[in-house]
Amino acid sequence: SIAQNQVTLKAEEAKHTINRHIYGHFAEHLGRCIYGGFYVGENNTRIPNTAGVRNDVVDALKKLKIPNLRWPGGCFADTYHWKDGIGPKEKRPSIVNAWWGGVTENNSFGTHDFLNMCELIGTEPYLAGNVGSGTVQELADWVQYVNFGKESPMSNLRRQNGREKPWDVQIWGVGNEAWGCGGNMKPEYYANIYRQYATFMYNYSPTRKLFRVASGASSNDYHWTEVMMRDIPTSLMEGIALHHYSVLTWDDGKKGSATQYSDEEYAKIMKQALLMDDYLTKHIAIMDKYDPQKKVAMVVDEWGGWYNVEPNTNPGFLYQQNTMRDAVLAGATLNIFHKHCERVKMANLAQAINVLQSVILTNEEKMILTPTYHVLEMYNVHQDALMLPVEVKTNDYVLGDIKLPAISASASKDKNGRVHISLTNIDPKQPQQITLSLGSVKATGVTGRILASGDVRDHNTFENPAKIKPAPFTGATLKGDQLTVTLPAASVAVLELN
Ligand code: AHR
């Protein structure tokens, strides 16, 4: 039976913009994200590339309009010494990637490779500095190396390595998961260390001030956020991070299959994903207490679903497939970020290629786009648009003792006045009918696109890469100021009003 859900646009209450940086991505030296994913080496004659970076990947990420890309980690960042990755490639030292499979890292992809790649993609770099095993001087030098235009030891070294103009990198992470792989620090200790590091990260550009992000809490660790906000002055911190993964358990091998999951596993993962709303509400309340003027941004720089690795792949490489579950998870999460866009100014899906909830998977010369890619592409109409608040009355999706909202929604108005409404049906079994009241928004017609498939476990493969792709949506009809929408089970739609 098709029940009734109610969505109401509250355009007259619109105040805040959806920062495009909410649509950011993450590229760690982990498994096949960099090597084989982004980068195949400049001597590769089999896979078309520009300075070693795959052309197919660049094209796909351009279409996605990715606003920023975080690098080189994650946990790897606090082991990374950036000077290992500059200068002639044959002279760069090989190191061990201790966190991720213990593989040899030959440093052939370094600072120049990454920053030039960002220029190619048309995305802003987000560099994660090494606090855990680095030094204040090392991070200060990195900032000078990439950002300083005049004479100095580091800017001269950059020129020697072939780059005249500074890249002018604005977004910087000051360590990663300092409570864990970034040094197992207590919050008070890290807050002090943060203050010290941030002090020596100079603004070399008079117009573009650095945007420094403090390592943030995991999921519902409110104490971490409390201490950061209490102990770090807003003059030293532009953003504070939050990491939240949708995961059944942190026990290795018990995270459930990325494709062959039960209905119960689906519901549990989706419940984890939807907790983002509650977590953000509570972290933001703490931030509001110390920073009522909202100077410091919330930066959710790691989010996504985390499952068992694909059978017969390196457990340290975190390579997982991506189904319609991930599409629904992404749609619902982005709707949550939109809702909190007054404080949430940036986010990074983990990770872009071949790691965790990827938008792209590669296998040698083959590349496929995942259902998650398509959701982020459909949703990119919301980037830098005015968020229109929505009131949502939803049916429940109930499985045993798990109760989830059946639908999730968000809306925005772009610079050309076009209104887009994103709708996600979380119910994996039943279509959902929605009555959508436009309120003061005037429309004469509606078009849209939808991502759906026969089964929530469906996914794209190298053999069948376009099984799941957006299709024109015909399930919405407009009558006066009301839309009637029927969303298929486990689907994501974006409507445009005319
Ligand atoms: O994204 C994978 C890992 O998850 C990152 O390296 C780390 O920051 C987090 O624990």
Coordinates of C-alpha atoms and ligand atoms in Angstrom, one line a residue:
S1 CA 0.0 0.0 0.0
I2 CA 1.2 3.5 -0.8
A3 CA 1.0 5.8 2.2
Q4 CA 1.1 9.5 2.3
N5 CA 4.1 11.7 3.1
Q6 CA 3.9 15.5 3.3
V7 CA 6.7 18.0 2.3
T8 CA 6.2 21.7 2.6
L9 CA 8.6 24.3 1.2
K10 CA 9.2 27.3 3.5
A11 CA 10.8 29.6 1.0
E12 CA 9.9 32.7 3.0
E13 CA 12.2 31.4 5.8
A14 CA 15.2 31.0 3.5
K15 CA 18.4 32.7 4.9
H16 CA 21.4 30.5 4.4
T17 CA 23.4 29.4 1.4
I18 CA 24.5 25.8 0.7
N19 CA 28.3 26.2 0.5
R20 CA 29.5 24.3 -2.5
H21 CA 32.3 22.9 -0.3
I22 CA 29.8 20.6 1.2
Y23 CA 30.4 18.6 -2.0
G24 CA 34.1 18.0 -1.3
H25 CA 36.0 14.7 -1.8
F26 CA 38.9 13.0 -0.2
A27 CA 42.0 11.3 -1.7
E28 CA 44.3 9.4 0.7
H29 CA 47.4 7.4 0.0
L30 CA 45.4 4.3 0.8
G31 CA 45.1 1.2 -1.4
R32 CA 44.3 2.2 -5.0
C33 CA 43.0 5.7 -4.4
I34 CA 46.0 7.5 -5.6
Y35 CA 48.1 4.8 -7.3
G36 CA 45.9 3.2 -10.0
G37 CA 42.9 5.5 -9.1
F38 CA 44.0 9.1 -9.8
Y39 CA 47.5 8.4 -10.9
V40 CA 49.0 5.8 -13.2
G41 CA 52.4 7.4 -13.8
E42 CA 53.6 9.6 -16.7
N43 CA 55.2 6.7 -18.5
N44 CA 51.9 4.8 -18.8
T45 CA 51.1 4.3 -22.5
R46 CA 48.0 2.1 -21.9
I47 CA 45.9 4.4 -19.8
P48 CA 45.5 8.0 -21.3
N49 CA 46.8 10.5 -18.8
T50 CA 48.1 14.0 -18.3
A51 CA 51.3 14.1 -16.3
G52 CA 50.3 10.7 -15.0
V53 CA 46.8 11.6 -13.9
R54 CA 44.0 9.6 -15.6
N55 CA 42.1 11.6 -18.2
D56 CA 38.9 9.6 -17.6
V57 CA 39.0 10.4 -13.9
V58 CA 39.7 14.1 -14.6
D59 CA 36.7 14.3 -17.0
A60 CA 34.4 12.5 -14.6
L61 CA 35.4 14.7 -11.6
K62 CA 35.0 17.9 -13.7
K63 CA 31.4 16.8 -14.6
L64 CA 30.8 16.2 -10.9
K65 CA 31.9 19.8 -10.1
I66 CA 34.0 18.8 -7.1
P67 CA 34.7 21.9 -5.1
N68 CA 37.6 20.6 -3.1
L69 CA 39.8 17.6 -2.6
R70 CA 41.5 16.6 0.7
W71 CA 45.0 15.0 0.5
P72 CA 47.2 13.1 1.5
G73 CA 45.1 11.6 4.3
G74 CA 43.5 10.6 6.7
C75 CA 45.8 8.6 8.9
F76 CA 48.5 8.7 6.2
A77 CA 48.7 12.5 6.7
D78 CA 50.2 12.2 10.1
T79 CA 53.0 9.9 8.8
Y80 CA 53.7 12.0 5.7
H81 CA 56.7 14.2 5.3
W82 CA 56.0 16.4 2.3
K83 CA 59.7 17.0 1.4
D84 CA 59.9 13.2 0.5
G85 CA 57.5 14.0 -2.4
I86 CA 59.2 16.8 -4.2
G87 CA 62.0 17.0 -6.7
P88 CA 63.2 14.5 -9.3
K89 CA 61.1 11.3 -8.9
E90 CA 64.0 8.9 -9.1
K91 CA 65.6 10.6 -6.1
R92 CA 62.5 10.5 -3.9
P93 CA 62.8 8.1 -0.9
S94 CA 60.6 5.0 -0.6
I95 CA 58.7 4.8 2.7
V96 CA 56.3 2.3 4.2
N97 CA 52.7 3.1 4.3
A98 CA 52.2 1.8 7.8
W99 CA 48.5 2.4 8.2
W100 CA 47.4 0.9 4.9
G101 CA 48.6 -2.5 4.2
G102 CA 52.3 -1.9 4.9
V103 CA 53.0 -1.3 1.2
T104 CA 55.9 0.6 -0.2
E105 CA 55.2 4.2 -1.0
N106 CA 57.6 5.5 -3.6
N107 CA 56.5 9.1 -3.3
S108 CA 56.1 9.4 -7.0
F109 CA 52.8 11.3 -6.4
G110 CA 53.7 14.4 -4.2
T111 CA 52.9 18.0 -3.7
H112 CA 53.4 19.2 -7.3
D113 CA 51.6 16.2 -8.7
F114 CA 48.6 16.8 -6.4
L115 CA 48.3 20.5 -6.7
N116 CA 48.7 20.5 -10.5
M117 CA 46.1 17.8 -10.6
C118 CA 43.7 20.0 -8.7
E119 CA 44.2 22.7 -11.3
L120 CA 43.4 20.2 -14.0
I121 CA 40.2 19.1 -12.3
G122 CA 39.3 22.7 -11.4
T123 CA 39.0 22.0 -7.7
E124 CA 40.5 23.6 -4.6
P125 CA 43.1 21.6 -2.7
Y126 CA 42.6 20.8 1.0
L127 CA 46.0 19.9 2.4
A128 CA 46.2 17.9 5.6
G129 CA 49.3 18.7 7.6
N130 CA 51.3 16.3 9.7
V131 CA 51.0 17.1 13.4
G132 CA 51.2 13.5 14.8
S133 CA 54.8 12.8 13.6
G134 CA 55.8 16.1 12.1
T135 CA 57.1 19.3 13.4
V136 CA 55.8 22.9 13.5
Q137 CA 58.7 23.9 11.2
E138 CA 57.8 21.2 8.6
L139 CA 54.2 22.4 8.4
A140 CA 55.2 26.1 8.4
D141 CA 57.6 25.2 5.5
W142 CA 54.9 23.5 3.5
V143 CA 52.7 26.6 3.7
Q144 CA 55.6 28.7 2.6
Y145 CA 56.5 26.3 -0.2
V146 CA 53.1 26.2 -1.8
N147 CA 51.9 29.8 -1.0
F148 CA 54.7 32.3 -1.0
G149 CA 55.2 34.4 -4.1
K150 CA 58.4 36.3 -3.3
E151 CA 62.0 35.2 -2.3
S152 CA 62.4 32.7 0.5
P153 CA 64.1 29.4 1.0
M154 CA 60.9 27.4 0.4
S155 CA 59.6 29.4 -2.5
N156 CA 63.0 29.2 -4.1
L157 CA 62.9 25.4 -3.7
R158 CA 59.5 25.3 -5.3
R159 CA 60.9 27.3 -8.3
Q160 CA 63.8 24.9 -8.5
N161 CA 61.3 22.1 -8.8
G162 CA 59.6 23.7 -11.7
R163 CA 56.8 25.8 -10.3
E164 CA 57.1 29.6 -10.5
K165 CA 53.7 30.8 -9.3
P166 CA 52.5 29.8 -5.8
W167 CA 49.4 27.6 -5.8
D168 CA 47.8 29.8 -3.0
V169 CA 46.3 26.9 -1.1
Q170 CA 43.7 28.2 1.3
I171 CA 42.3 25.1 3.1
W172 CA 44.6 23.3 5.6
G173 CA 44.0 20.6 8.0
V174 CA 46.1 20.7 11.2
G175 CA 46.4 17.0 11.9
N176 CA 43.9 14.3 11.5
E177 CA 42.0 12.2 14.1
A178 CA 44.4 13.5 16.8
W179 CA 42.4 11.3 19.3
G180 CA 43.4 8.2 17.3
C181 CA 45.8 7.5 14.4
G182 CA 47.0 11.1 14.5
G183 CA 48.7 10.7 17.9
N184 CA 46.2 9.3 20.5
M185 CA 46.2 12.7 22.1
K186 CA 43.9 13.9 24.8
P187 CA 41.7 16.8 23.7
E188 CA 43.4 19.4 26.0
Y189 CA 46.9 18.4 24.8
Y190 CA 45.9 18.5 21.1
A191 CA 44.2 21.9 21.6
N192 CA 47.5 23.3 22.8
I193 CA 49.4 21.7 20.0
Y194 CA 46.9 23.0 17.5
R195 CA 47.4 26.5 18.8
Q196 CA 51.2 26.2 18.4
Y197 CA 51.0 24.8 14.8
A198 CA 48.3 27.2 13.7
T199 CA 50.4 30.2 14.9
F200 CA 53.1 29.5 12.4
M201 CA 50.9 28.9 9.5
Y202 CA 51.2 32.4 7.9
N203 CA 48.9 34.1 5.5
Y204 CA 51.1 34.9 2.5
S205 CA 48.2 36.1 0.5
P206 CA 46.7 39.4 1.7
T207 CA 43.4 38.6 0.1
R208 CA 42.9 34.9 0.7
K209 CA 43.4 34.1 4.4
L210 CA 44.2 30.5 5.4
F211 CA 41.2 28.3 6.4
R212 CA 42.6 26.2 9.1
V213 CA 40.7 23.1 10.2
A214 CA 41.2 21.5 13.6
S215 CA 41.1 17.8 13.9
G216 CA 37.6 17.0 15.1
A217 CA 35.5 14.5 17.0
S218 CA 34.4 11.1 15.9
S219 CA 30.6 10.7 15.6
N220 CA 29.1 11.6 19.1
D221 CA 32.3 12.6 21.0
Y222 CA 30.9 15.9 22.2
H223 CA 33.6 16.3 24.8
W224 CA 36.2 16.7 22.0
T225 CA 34.2 19.5 20.4
E226 CA 33.7 21.1 23.7
V227 CA 37.4 21.2 24.5
M228 CA 38.4 22.5 21.1
M229 CA 35.8 25.3 21.1
R230 CA 36.7 26.2 24.7
D231 CA 40.5 26.1 24.4
I232 CA 41.2 27.3 20.8
P233 CA 40.5 31.0 20.1
T234 CA 38.4 31.7 17.0
S235 CA 41.3 33.8 15.7
L236 CA 43.3 30.7 15.2
M237 CA 40.7 28.3 13.8
E238 CA 38.4 28.7 10.8
G239 CA 36.9 25.2 10.9
I240 CA 36.6 22.2 13.2
A241 CA 36.2 18.7 11.8
L242 CA 33.8 15.9 12.4
H243 CA 34.2 12.3 11.1
H244 CA 31.2 10.0 11.0
Y245 CA 31.1 6.7 9.2
S246 CA 28.1 4.5 8.8
V247 CA 29.5 1.2 10.0
L248 CA 27.9 -1.9 11.7
T249 CA 31.0 -2.5 13.9
W250 CA 34.6 -1.5 14.0
D251 CA 35.6 -5.2 14.1
D252 CA 37.5 -6.2 11.0
G253 CA 35.8 -8.6 8.7
K254 CA 32.4 -8.1 10.5
K255 CA 31.3 -5.0 8.8
G256 CA 29.0 -6.8 6.4
S257 CA 29.2 -7.1 2.6
A258 CA 29.0 -4.0 0.5
T259 CA 26.6 -5.8 -1.9
Q260 CA 25.1 -9.0 -0.3
Y261 CA 23.7 -7.4 2.8
S262 CA 20.5 -8.4 4.6
D263 CA 17.5 -6.1 5.1
E264 CA 18.5 -5.7 8.7
E265 CA 22.1 -4.6 7.7
Y266 CA 20.5 -2.1 5.3
A267 CA 18.4 -0.7 8.0
K268 CA 21.2 -0.5 10.5
I269 CA 23.5 1.3 8.1
M270 CA 20.8 3.7 7.2
K271 CA 20.1 4.4 10.9
Q272 CA 23.8 5.2 11.4
A273 CA 23.8 7.5 8.4
L274 CA 20.7 9.4 9.7
L275 CA 22.3 9.9 13.1
M276 CA 24.4 12.5 11.3
D277 CA 21.4 14.9 11.9
D278 CA 21.4 14.4 15.6
Y279 CA 25.2 14.5 15.9
L280 CA 25.4 17.7 14.0
T281 CA 22.6 19.3 16.0
K282 CA 24.5 18.5 19.3
H283 CA 28.0 19.5 18.1
I284 CA 26.6 22.7 16.6
A285 CA 24.9 23.5 20.0
I286 CA 28.3 23.3 21.6
M287 CA 29.9 25.5 18.9
D288 CA 27.0 28.0 19.3
K289 CA 27.8 28.3 23.1
Y290 CA 31.4 29.3 22.4
D291 CA 31.0 31.0 19.1
P292 CA 27.6 32.5 18.8
Q293 CA 28.7 34.6 15.8
K294 CA 29.3 31.4 13.9
K295 CA 32.8 32.3 12.8
V296 CA 34.1 28.7 13.0
A297 CA 32.7 26.3 10.3
M298 CA 31.8 22.7 10.9
V299 CA 33.7 20.6 8.4
V300 CA 32.5 17.0 8.1
D301 CA 35.7 16.0 6.4
E302 CA 35.1 12.2 6.4
W303 CA 31.7 10.6 5.9
G304 CA 30.2 7.6 4.2
G305 CA 29.4 3.9 4.4
W306 CA 32.2 1.5 5.5
Y307 CA 31.8 -2.2 4.8
N308 CA 34.0 -5.3 4.4
V309 CA 36.4 -5.1 1.6
E310 CA 35.5 -7.0 -1.6
P311 CA 36.4 -10.7 -1.4
N312 CA 40.0 -11.5 -2.3
T313 CA 41.2 -7.9 -2.0
N314 CA 43.8 -6.6 0.4
P315 CA 42.1 -5.9 3.8
G316 CA 44.3 -2.8 4.2
F317 CA 43.1 -1.3 1.0
L318 CA 39.4 -0.7 2.0
Y319 CA 38.2 -1.4 -1.5
Q320 CA 34.4 -1.8 -1.5
Q321 CA 31.6 -1.9 -4.1
N322 CA 28.8 0.7 -4.1
T323 CA 25.1 -0.1 -4.4
M324 CA 21.8 1.8 -4.3
R325 CA 22.1 1.7 -0.5
D326 CA 25.0 4.0 -0.9
A327 CA 23.0 6.2 -3.2
V328 CA 20.2 6.5 -0.7
L329 CA 22.8 7.1 2.1
A330 CA 24.4 9.9 0.1
G331 CA 21.1 11.5 -0.8
A332 CA 19.9 11.5 2.8
T333 CA 23.2 12.7 4.2
L334 CA 23.4 15.6 1.7
N335 CA 19.9 16.6 2.7
I336 CA 21.1 16.7 6.3
F337 CA 24.1 18.9 5.4
H338 CA 21.7 21.3 3.6
K339 CA 19.6 21.5 6.7
H340 CA 22.6 22.5 8.8
C341 CA 24.2 24.7 6.1
E342 CA 24.4 27.7 8.3
R343 CA 27.2 26.0 10.3
V344 CA 28.2 23.1 8.0
K345 CA 30.3 24.8 5.3
M346 CA 32.3 21.9 4.1
A347 CA 32.3 18.1 3.9
N348 CA 34.4 15.4 2.3
L349 CA 33.0 12.0 1.2
A350 CA 35.4 9.2 2.0
Q351 CA 36.9 8.5 -0.5
A352 CA 36.9 9.5 -4.1
I353 CA 38.3 6.4 -5.9
N354 CA 38.6 2.7 -5.0
V355 CA 38.4 3.3 -1.2
L356 CA 35.2 3.1 1.0
Q357 CA 32.2 4.9 -0.5
S358 CA 33.7 5.9 -3.8
V359 CA 32.3 7.9 -6.6
I360 CA 34.7 6.1 -9.1
L361 CA 36.1 2.6 -9.3
T362 CA 38.9 1.6 -11.5
N363 CA 40.3 -1.7 -12.8
E364 CA 43.4 -1.1 -14.9
E365 CA 42.2 0.9 -18.0
K366 CA 38.5 0.5 -17.0
M367 CA 36.7 3.1 -15.0
I368 CA 33.1 3.0 -13.7
L369 CA 30.9 5.6 -12.0
T370 CA 29.1 4.4 -8.8
P371 CA 25.5 5.1 -7.8
T372 CA 27.0 7.5 -5.3
Y373 CA 28.6 9.5 -8.2
H374 CA 25.3 9.9 -9.8
V375 CA 23.7 11.2 -6.6
L376 CA 26.4 13.8 -6.2
E377 CA 26.1 14.8 -9.8
M378 CA 22.3 15.2 -9.7
Y379 CA 22.6 17.1 -6.4
N380 CA 25.3 19.5 -7.6
V381 CA 22.6 22.0 -8.6
H382 CA 22.4 22.8 -4.9
Q383 CA 26.0 24.1 -4.8
D384 CA 26.1 27.8 -3.6
A385 CA 22.3 27.9 -3.9
L386 CA 20.0 29.5 -1.3
M387 CA 18.7 26.7 1.0
L388 CA 14.9 26.6 1.2
P389 CA 13.8 25.1 4.5
V390 CA 11.5 22.1 4.2
E391 CA 9.0 20.7 6.7
V392 CA 8.8 16.9 6.3
K393 CA 6.1 14.7 7.7
T394 CA 7.1 11.2 6.8
N395 CA 5.9 7.6 7.0
D396 CA 8.0 5.2 8.9
Y397 CA 10.0 2.4 7.5
V398 CA 10.0 -0.3 10.2
L399 CA 12.1 -3.4 10.4
G400 CA 12.0 -5.3 13.7
D401 CA 12.9 -2.7 16.4
I402 CA 14.5 -0.3 13.8
K403 CA 12.3 2.6 12.8
L404 CA 13.5 5.0 10.1
P405 CA 11.8 7.9 8.3
A406 CA 10.8 6.7 4.9
I407 CA 11.6 9.9 3.1
S408 CA 14.2 12.7 3.3
A409 CA 14.0 16.0 1.4
S410 CA 15.8 19.3 0.9
A411 CA 15.4 22.2 -1.5
S412 CA 17.2 25.3 -2.8
K413 CA 17.0 28.2 -5.2
D414 CA 20.0 28.8 -7.4
K415 CA 21.4 32.1 -8.7
N416 CA 19.1 32.0 -11.7
G417 CA 16.1 31.6 -9.5
R418 CA 15.6 28.0 -10.3
V419 CA 14.2 25.8 -7.5
H420 CA 15.5 22.3 -7.0
I421 CA 14.0 19.7 -4.7
S422 CA 15.9 16.6 -3.7
L423 CA 13.9 13.6 -2.5
T424 CA 15.1 10.3 -1.2
N425 CA 13.1 7.2 -0.5
I426 CA 14.8 5.3 2.2
D427 CA 12.3 2.5 2.2
P428 CA 14.0 -0.4 0.3
K429 CA 10.8 -2.2 -0.4
Q430 CA 7.9 0.2 -1.0
P431 CA 7.3 3.2 -3.3
Q432 CA 6.4 6.3 -1.4
Q433 CA 3.9 8.9 -2.4
I434 CA 4.6 12.5 -1.4
T435 CA 2.3 15.5 -1.4
L436 CA 4.6 18.5 -1.8
S437 CA 3.3 22.0 -1.1
L438 CA 5.2 24.7 -2.8
G439 CA 3.9 27.4 -0.5
S440 CA 5.0 30.8 -1.8
V441 CA 7.1 29.3 -4.7
K442 CA 5.4 29.7 -8.1
A443 CA 5.8 27.1 -10.7
T444 CA 4.3 26.2 -14.0
G445 CA 5.9 22.9 -14.6
V446 CA 8.2 20.3 -13.2
T447 CA 11.0 18.2 -14.6
G448 CA 13.5 16.0 -12.9
R449 CA 15.9 13.1 -12.8
I450 CA 15.8 9.9 -10.8
L451 CA 18.3 7.2 -9.7
A452 CA 16.5 3.9 -9.0
S453 CA 17.0 0.2 -9.7
G454 CA 15.0 -3.1 -9.3
D455 CA 16.8 -4.0 -6.1
V456 CA 18.6 -1.9 -3.4
R457 CA 21.6 -4.2 -3.8
D458 CA 22.0 -3.4 -7.5
H459 CA 25.3 -1.8 -8.5
N460 CA 27.4 -1.0 -11.5
T461 CA 30.2 -3.4 -12.5
F462 CA 33.1 -3.4 -14.9
E463 CA 31.0 -5.7 -17.1
N464 CA 27.8 -3.7 -16.7
P465 CA 28.9 -0.2 -15.9
A466 CA 25.7 1.6 -16.7
K467 CA 23.2 -0.6 -15.0
I468 CA 22.4 2.3 -12.6
K469 CA 22.4 5.8 -14.1
P470 CA 20.0 8.8 -13.8
A471 CA 16.9 8.7 -15.9
P472 CA 14.3 11.4 -16.6
F473 CA 11.7 11.4 -13.8
T474 CA 8.1 11.3 -14.8
G475 CA 6.6 10.5 -11.4
A476 CA 5.8 14.1 -10.4
T477 CA 2.7 16.1 -11.4
L478 CA 1.9 19.7 -10.6
K479 CA -1.5 21.0 -9.8
G480 CA -1.7 24.6 -8.6
D481 CA 0.8 24.9 -5.8
Q482 CA 1.0 21.2 -5.1
L483 CA 3.1 18.4 -6.5
T484 CA 2.3 14.8 -6.2
V485 CA 5.3 12.6 -6.4
T486 CA 5.7 8.9 -6.4
L487 CA 9.2 7.7 -5.6
P488 CA 10.2 4.1 -6.3
A489 CA 11.7 2.0 -3.5
A490 CA 15.3 3.0 -2.5
S491 CA 15.5 5.9 -4.9
V492 CA 16.9 9.4 -5.1
A493 CA 15.3 12.1 -7.3
V494 CA 16.0 15.8 -8.0
L495 CA 13.2 17.9 -9.3
E496 CA 13.4 21.3 -11.0
L497 CA 10.5 23.7 -11.0
N498 CA 9.9 25.8 -14.1
Ligands
AHR1 O1 39.1 7.1 5.4 C1 39.8 6.0 6.0 C2 40.4 6.4 7.4 O2 39.3 6.6 8.3 C3 41.2 7.7 7.4 O3 42.5 7.6 7.1 C4 41.0 8.1 8.9 O4 41.1 9.5 9.1 C5 39.7 7.5 9.3 O5 39.9 6.8 10.5

